[in-house]
Amino acid sequence: MKTLAVSGKGGVGKTTLASLLVKLLSKRKVSLAVDADPNTNLNLMLGVDVDKTIGQLREDITEDPEGIPNGMSKQEYIKYQLQMAIVEGSKFDLIAMGRQDGPGCYCYINNLLRVFMDSLAEKYPYVVIDNEAGMEHLSRRTTKNTDFLFIVSDATQTGVLTAERIKGMTEELKLNTGTTCLVLNKTPEVPENLQESISKGGFDYVVTIPEDKTIAEFVSEGKPLIDLPETSPSFIKLKQIAKEIGI
Ligand SMILES: Nc1ncnc2c1ncn2[C@@H]1O[C@H](COP(=O)(O)OP(=O)(O)O)[C@@H](O)[C@H]1O
Ligand SMILES: [Mg+2]
């Protein structure tokens, strides 16, 4: 199992990249898409409905412990519910984390969920995680051990600075992020004025994805990116990137 996580500041194209990665990898085998953004929207970009997030599931069990059917242990029940929360598609499966924390202590449930999530993820050849903006998720387990960490940025100094902070934080927290890749999105190439600061960032790879009209068209028409034509510029580029960085 290989884990690919997408990180970066808000609005730079994280969910878009995660969707395109799911599309790319699903051509090989059914992969698991994990929406770790509390503003669940990866499913929208991929074109599937989510009934229940892990956060909702956790809350339901906490609020109504009596809801566990007779003859079922709490552990079995949580496992069963987790199974129900997986959206199964033909090309990929998806699970949405929802809100990660709330009032009350969820330690017991959280621990169980972690164990189940880990064993669930093991069943897939690829797990693609779309994270919320910022760095908070780095201290959560979802991005602690990855094979590839994509840090998405726009082609601006502030964007790159944020990306470098995220990279710095992964080092500070001693995370096992595997290959780190700075993705400058919506630009045909790395702008000259950013080259120096990027080279200081210590990324394993620096790649670009062009602004793609087909993405904008699909989004404005509400069409899922999983159906984006393979001839679209962003997808062609992503295929090259995957080859280059060895996914
Ligand atoms: N390469 C691209 N070409 C054109 N539009 C893009 C591209 N990448 C992202 N977008 C658009 O930019 C907006 C923000 O992208 P999104 O993936 O939602 O960002 P994030 O998840 O980082 O908040 C969306 O409207 C998306 O369609
Ligand atoms: Mg997003």
JSON list of C-alpha atoms in Angstrom, two decimals, residues 1 117-125 127:
[
{"chain": "A", "resi": 1, "resn": "MET", "atom": "CA", "xyz": [0.00, 0.00, 0.00]},
{"chain": "A", "resi": 117, "resn": "MET", "atom": "CA", "xyz": [-8.74, 2.71, 9.29]},
{"chain": "A", "resi": 118, "resn": "ASP", "atom": "CA", "xyz": [-5.22, 1.33, 9.18]},
{"chain": "A", "resi": 119, "resn": "SER", "atom": "CA", "xyz": [-6.38, -2.17, 8.39]},
{"chain": "A", "resi": 120, "resn": "LEU", "atom": "CA", "xyz": [-8.85, -0.77, 5.85]},
{"chain": "A", "resi": 121, "resn": "ALA", "atom": "CA", "xyz": [-6.13, 1.22, 4.09]},
{"chain": "A", "resi": 122, "resn": "GLU", "atom": "CA", "xyz": [-3.93, -1.87, 3.93]},
{"chain": "A", "resi": 123, "resn": "LYS", "atom": "CA", "xyz": [-6.42, -3.46, 1.54]},
{"chain": "A", "resi": 124, "resn": "TYR", "atom": "CA", "xyz": [-5.80, -0.87, -1.14]},
{"chain": "A", "resi": 125, "resn": "PRO", "atom": "CA", "xyz": [-2.77, -0.48, -3.39]},
{"chain": "A", "resi": 127, "resn": "VAL", "atom": "CA", "xyz": [-4.54, 5.66, -0.59]}
]
